[in-house]
């Protein structure tokens, strides 16, 4: 998987920027810190932003016979040459500045693939992606039945990503206001998958009645209208807070248009995109 490199005032801000660029959930990535943020003289001169590199976490392809337990190495881990890719919340080495502790306090991730404590162990569970897809399909079927809906559930596997589609009449309740219920269902399905695989599950996307495709098209049209306003006024325009996947749609749409650019500001769950004239 290709790595992307981002910067920010903090490691969290740099990670948010990467999630914007990749358009994925935090559970789907791993990253390593290239440079910790550094304050300058009197907070201004000589400072440096955090720099990280991030990639979509590859799906493990080990055979069942290769399953094993990983042991934390123990001892101190200062220095960049000792760092390992971090999954979600940066589990692994912290780079020496306590960055992982700050992320834990914010509630990001939390599983921890490896730990620096001697003897701490976590199991790597390798399940074929086809079995993973069947598992989340079974979960979705139980959920739909519990709601009392008559729906068809299908799955598609492409590029190490499972796309689960729920189709049928009058499924608005499963979508919810602005897709909130759909997002919650996707989070639940992802949690089930990660639990069964020890945190090494495939990327997962859930769609109900084609909502995500329709939302993308509507969002692209909406953003094009906002771009016209920014061009006419010459002033930047901040959008309402969005999910990382919606922010990526905005970034991608604006990137295809002349005279404007985008940036993101704020922290989750209030992170938003700003469209600026150039």
Short mmCIF file of C-alpha atoms in Angstrom, two decimals:
data_model
loop_
_atom_site.label_atom_id
_atom_site.label_comp_id
_atom_site.label_asym_id
_atom_site.label_seq_id
_atom_site.Cartn_x
_atom_site.Cartn_y
_atom_site.Cartn_z
CA UNK A 1 0.00 0.00 0.00
CA UNK A 2 1.25 3.50 -0.84
CA UNK A 3 2.18 5.77 2.06
CA UNK A 4 1.07 9.40 2.28
CA UNK A 5 2.93 11.98 4.32
CA UNK A 6 1.12 14.72 6.25
CA UNK A 7 1.96 17.41 8.80
CA UNK A 8 0.07 19.18 11.56
CA UNK A 9 0.46 21.15 14.75
CA UNK A 10 0.11 17.85 16.58
CA UNK A 11 0.27 14.17 15.66
CA UNK A 12 -3.52 14.06 15.94
CA UNK A 13 -3.89 16.97 13.48
CA UNK A 14 -1.50 15.30 11.04
CA UNK A 15 -3.47 12.06 11.30
CA UNK A 16 -6.75 13.90 10.70
CA UNK A 17 -5.24 15.42 7.55
CA UNK A 18 -4.23 11.95 6.35
CA UNK A 19 -7.72 10.57 6.99
CA UNK A 20 -9.10 13.44 4.92
CA UNK A 21 -6.74 12.63 2.08
CA UNK A 22 -7.36 8.89 2.16
CA UNK A 23 -11.07 9.16 2.92
CA UNK A 24 -11.05 6.27 5.37
CA UNK A 25 -11.90 5.53 8.98
CA UNK A 26 -9.13 5.66 11.57
CA UNK A 27 -9.45 1.91 12.15
CA UNK A 28 -8.40 1.36 8.54
CA UNK A 29 -4.94 2.93 8.75
CA UNK A 30 -1.55 2.52 10.34
CA UNK A 31 1.06 5.22 10.67
CA UNK A 32 4.48 6.06 11.98
CA UNK A 33 5.84 9.32 13.30
CA UNK A 34 8.62 10.87 11.24
CA UNK A 35 8.98 13.97 13.42
CA UNK A 36 7.35 14.93 16.70
CA UNK A 37 5.96 18.48 17.02
CA UNK A 38 8.48 20.87 18.53
CA UNK A 39 7.90 24.27 20.13
CA UNK A 40 10.14 27.12 19.10
CA UNK A 41 11.69 29.93 21.11
CA UNK A 42 8.88 31.74 22.95
CA UNK A 43 6.49 29.46 21.10
CA UNK A 44 7.31 30.94 17.69
CA UNK A 45 10.87 30.78 16.36
CA UNK A 46 12.42 27.48 15.45
CA UNK A 47 9.29 25.37 15.95
CA UNK A 48 8.37 22.40 13.80
CA UNK A 49 5.12 20.67 13.00
CA UNK A 50 4.50 16.99 13.52
CA UNK A 51 5.19 14.89 10.44
CA UNK A 52 3.83 11.38 9.95
CA UNK A 53 3.41 8.90 7.14
CA UNK A 54 0.20 6.94 6.85
CA UNK A 55 -1.12 4.10 4.76
CA UNK A 56 -4.26 2.02 4.56
CA UNK A 57 -3.62 -0.98 6.76
CA UNK A 58 -2.98 -4.03 4.55
CA UNK A 59 -5.05 -7.14 5.15
CA UNK A 60 -2.98 -9.98 6.57
CA UNK A 61 -2.67 -12.88 4.16
CA UNK A 62 -0.92 -15.32 6.49
CA UNK A 63 -2.08 -18.92 6.47
CA UNK A 64 -3.67 -20.31 9.64
CA UNK A 65 -0.51 -22.33 10.29
CA UNK A 66 1.42 -19.08 10.51
CA UNK A 67 -0.67 -17.67 13.34
CA UNK A 68 1.38 -16.72 16.33
CA UNK A 69 1.46 -14.52 19.37
CA UNK A 70 3.42 -11.31 19.36
CA UNK A 71 5.41 -10.34 22.43
CA UNK A 72 6.12 -6.74 23.42
CA UNK A 73 9.82 -5.99 23.35
CA UNK A 74 9.96 -4.12 26.70
CA UNK A 75 12.37 -1.40 27.70
CA UNK A 76 12.60 2.16 26.38
CA UNK A 77 11.91 2.97 22.75
CA UNK A 78 13.24 6.43 22.18
CA UNK A 79 14.38 7.37 18.69
CA UNK A 80 12.95 7.16 15.22
CA UNK A 81 14.94 4.09 14.21
CA UNK A 82 13.04 2.08 16.83
CA UNK A 83 9.58 3.04 15.57
CA UNK A 84 7.15 0.61 14.01
CA UNK A 85 4.02 1.33 11.98
CA UNK A 86 1.18 2.18 14.30
CA UNK A 87 -2.30 0.78 13.83
CA UNK A 88 -5.20 3.15 14.47
CA UNK A 89 -4.20 4.91 17.68
CA UNK A 90 -0.49 4.51 16.99
CA UNK A 91 -0.05 1.33 19.00
CA UNK A 92 3.57 0.35 19.10
CA UNK A 93 6.37 2.77 19.93
CA UNK A 94 5.46 6.25 21.05
CA UNK A 95 8.59 7.98 19.78
CA UNK A 96 9.54 9.39 23.16
CA UNK A 97 7.21 12.38 23.57
CA UNK A 98 4.20 10.63 25.00
CA UNK A 99 2.16 11.15 21.83
CA UNK A 100 0.33 7.90 22.29
CA UNK A 101 -0.82 8.93 25.73
CA UNK A 102 -2.37 12.10 24.34
CA UNK A 103 -4.25 10.07 21.75
CA UNK A 104 -5.56 7.67 24.36
CA UNK A 105 -6.95 10.57 26.36
CA UNK A 106 -8.81 11.65 23.25
CA UNK A 107 -10.38 8.24 22.84
CA UNK A 108 -8.91 7.25 19.49
CA UNK A 109 -8.35 3.59 18.75
CA UNK A 110 -7.41 1.77 21.90
CA UNK A 111 -6.72 -1.86 21.01
CA UNK A 112 -2.93 -1.76 20.84
CA UNK A 113 -1.34 -4.30 18.50
CA UNK A 114 1.78 -4.45 20.60
CA UNK A 115 2.72 -3.08 23.99
CA UNK A 116 6.05 -2.07 25.43
CA UNK A 117 5.29 -3.89 28.68
CA UNK A 118 7.33 -7.08 29.06
CA UNK A 119 5.20 -10.17 28.61
CA UNK A 120 2.17 -8.35 27.24
CA UNK A 121 0.81 -10.35 24.31
CA UNK A 122 -1.98 -9.99 21.76
CA UNK A 123 -3.07 -12.63 19.34
CA UNK A 124 -2.97 -12.19 15.59
CA UNK A 125 -6.04 -13.90 14.13
CA UNK A 126 -5.89 -14.43 10.39
CA UNK A 127 -9.23 -15.13 8.74
CA UNK A 128 -9.70 -15.26 4.95
CA UNK A 129 -11.44 -12.17 3.67
CA UNK A 130 -14.24 -14.32 2.24
CA UNK A 131 -15.03 -15.60 5.74
CA UNK A 132 -14.90 -12.06 7.06
CA UNK A 133 -17.42 -10.98 4.43
CA UNK A 134 -19.69 -13.89 5.34
CA UNK A 135 -19.46 -12.94 9.02
CA UNK A 136 -20.49 -9.30 8.57
CA UNK A 137 -23.23 -10.39 6.16
CA UNK A 138 -24.62 -12.67 8.86
CA UNK A 139 -24.46 -9.79 11.34
CA UNK A 140 -26.27 -7.48 8.91
CA UNK A 141 -28.93 -10.11 8.26
CA UNK A 142 -29.63 -10.44 11.98
CA UNK A 143 -29.82 -6.65 12.34
CA UNK A 144 -32.22 -6.25 9.42
CA UNK A 145 -34.41 -9.07 10.72
CA UNK A 146 -34.48 -7.46 14.17
CA UNK A 147 -35.83 -4.28 12.56
CA UNK A 148 -38.44 -6.34 10.74
CA UNK A 149 -37.40 -5.23 7.25
CA UNK A 150 -37.53 -7.28 4.07
CA UNK A 151 -34.17 -6.59 2.41
CA UNK A 152 -31.60 -8.22 0.17
CA UNK A 153 -28.03 -8.27 1.49
CA UNK A 154 -25.10 -8.71 -0.86
CA UNK A 155 -21.35 -8.46 -0.45
CA UNK A 156 -18.54 -7.48 -2.78
CA UNK A 157 -14.79 -7.92 -2.24
CA UNK A 158 -12.43 -5.65 -4.13
CA UNK A 159 -8.91 -4.41 -3.31
CA UNK A 160 -9.02 -5.86 0.22
CA UNK A 161 -12.27 -4.00 0.90
CA UNK A 162 -15.60 -5.56 1.77
CA UNK A 163 -18.62 -3.62 0.56
CA UNK A 164 -21.88 -4.72 2.16
CA UNK A 165 -25.06 -3.58 0.43
CA UNK A 166 -28.52 -3.66 1.98
CA UNK A 167 -31.25 -3.09 -0.60
CA UNK A 168 -35.01 -3.06 -0.37
CA UNK A 169 -38.06 -0.79 -0.09
CA UNK A 170 -38.59 1.72 2.71
CA UNK A 171 -35.22 1.38 4.40
CA UNK A 172 -35.00 5.01 5.45
CA UNK A 173 -34.91 4.05 9.12
CA UNK A 174 -31.62 2.23 8.49
CA UNK A 175 -30.16 5.36 6.92
CA UNK A 176 -31.29 7.93 9.46
CA UNK A 177 -30.84 11.72 9.39
CA UNK A 178 -27.85 12.58 7.17
CA UNK A 179 -26.86 8.91 7.21
CA UNK A 180 -26.29 8.85 10.97
CA UNK A 181 -27.93 5.45 11.49
CA UNK A 182 -26.08 4.01 8.51
CA UNK A 183 -22.80 5.23 9.95
CA UNK A 184 -23.69 3.62 13.29
CA UNK A 185 -24.49 0.32 11.56
CA UNK A 186 -21.16 0.47 9.75
CA UNK A 187 -19.36 1.11 13.04
CA UNK A 188 -21.10 -1.85 14.68
CA UNK A 189 -20.27 -4.14 11.75
CA UNK A 190 -16.67 -2.95 11.81
CA UNK A 191 -16.44 -3.60 15.55
CA UNK A 192 -17.75 -7.15 15.05
CA UNK A 193 -15.22 -7.75 12.30
CA UNK A 194 -12.28 -6.34 14.26
CA UNK A 195 -13.18 -8.38 17.33
CA UNK A 196 -13.31 -11.61 15.35
CA UNK A 197 -9.98 -10.93 13.63
CA UNK A 198 -8.08 -9.51 16.58
CA UNK A 199 -8.05 -6.09 14.95
CA UNK A 200 -6.74 -7.34 11.59
CA UNK A 201 -9.99 -7.26 9.66
CA UNK A 202 -10.43 -6.03 6.11
CA UNK A 203 -11.68 -2.54 5.30
CA UNK A 204 -15.45 -2.43 5.45
CA UNK A 205 -18.05 -0.23 3.80
CA UNK A 206 -21.79 -0.55 4.34
CA UNK A 207 -24.43 1.02 2.09
CA UNK A 208 -28.21 1.01 2.39
CA UNK A 209 -30.42 1.49 -0.67
CA UNK A 210 -27.58 3.15 -2.58
CA UNK A 211 -27.52 6.05 -0.10
CA UNK A 212 -23.76 6.63 -0.23
CA UNK A 213 -23.61 6.89 -4.02
CA UNK A 214 -26.59 9.27 -4.03
CA UNK A 215 -25.04 11.34 -1.24
CA UNK A 216 -21.74 11.61 -3.08
CA UNK A 217 -23.47 12.88 -6.22
CA UNK A 218 -25.54 15.37 -4.22
CA UNK A 219 -22.50 16.54 -2.26
CA UNK A 220 -20.48 17.07 -5.43
CA UNK A 221 -23.27 19.21 -6.89
CA UNK A 222 -23.60 21.16 -3.63
CA UNK A 223 -19.85 21.83 -3.48
CA UNK A 224 -19.79 23.05 -7.08
CA UNK A 225 -22.41 25.64 -6.13
CA UNK A 226 -20.36 26.75 -3.13
CA UNK A 227 -17.28 27.11 -5.32
CA UNK A 228 -19.16 29.57 -7.52
CA UNK A 229 -19.99 31.64 -4.43
CA UNK A 230 -16.35 31.62 -3.28
CA UNK A 231 -15.16 32.72 -6.71
CA UNK A 232 -17.74 35.52 -6.86
CA UNK A 233 -17.09 36.82 -3.33
CA UNK A 234 -13.35 36.22 -3.19
CA UNK A 235 -13.82 35.07 0.41
CA UNK A 236 -13.26 31.66 1.98
CA UNK A 237 -16.22 29.57 3.05
CA UNK A 238 -16.27 27.03 5.89
CA UNK A 239 -18.56 24.02 5.53
CA UNK A 240 -20.33 22.28 8.38
CA UNK A 241 -18.46 19.45 10.17
CA UNK A 242 -18.32 16.26 8.12
CA UNK A 243 -17.06 12.71 8.30
CA UNK A 244 -13.67 11.91 6.78
CA UNK A 245 -15.33 10.21 3.79
CA UNK A 246 -17.50 13.28 3.06
CA UNK A 247 -14.51 15.59 3.47
CA UNK A 248 -12.65 13.55 0.88
CA UNK A 249 -15.52 14.06 -1.57
CA UNK A 250 -15.25 17.81 -1.02
CA UNK A 251 -11.47 17.80 -1.43
CA UNK A 252 -11.67 15.69 -4.59
CA UNK A 253 -14.43 17.83 -6.12
CA UNK A 254 -12.66 21.12 -5.46
CA UNK A 255 -9.36 19.72 -6.76
CA UNK A 256 -10.97 19.37 -10.20
CA UNK A 257 -12.04 23.03 -10.29
CA UNK A 258 -9.95 26.13 -11.04
CA UNK A 259 -9.41 29.11 -8.77
CA UNK A 260 -10.11 27.41 -5.47
CA UNK A 261 -8.46 25.14 -2.94
CA UNK A 262 -9.44 23.36 0.26
CA UNK A 263 -8.05 22.83 3.71
CA UNK A 264 -9.42 21.18 6.84
CA UNK A 265 -9.57 22.65 10.32
CA UNK A 266 -10.76 21.63 13.76
CA UNK A 267 -10.73 18.26 15.48
CA UNK A 268 -13.06 15.30 15.27
CA UNK A 269 -15.98 15.19 15.46
CA UNK A 270 -16.12 18.91 14.57
CA UNK A 271 -13.56 18.83 11.77
CA UNK A 272 -14.66 20.78 8.71
CA UNK A 273 -13.47 21.72 5.22
CA UNK A 274 -12.74 25.31 4.22
CA UNK A 275 -12.92 26.36 0.54
CA UNK A 276 -10.58 29.23 -0.31
CA UNK A 277 -9.98 31.32 -3.43
CA UNK A 278 -6.48 31.19 -4.92
#
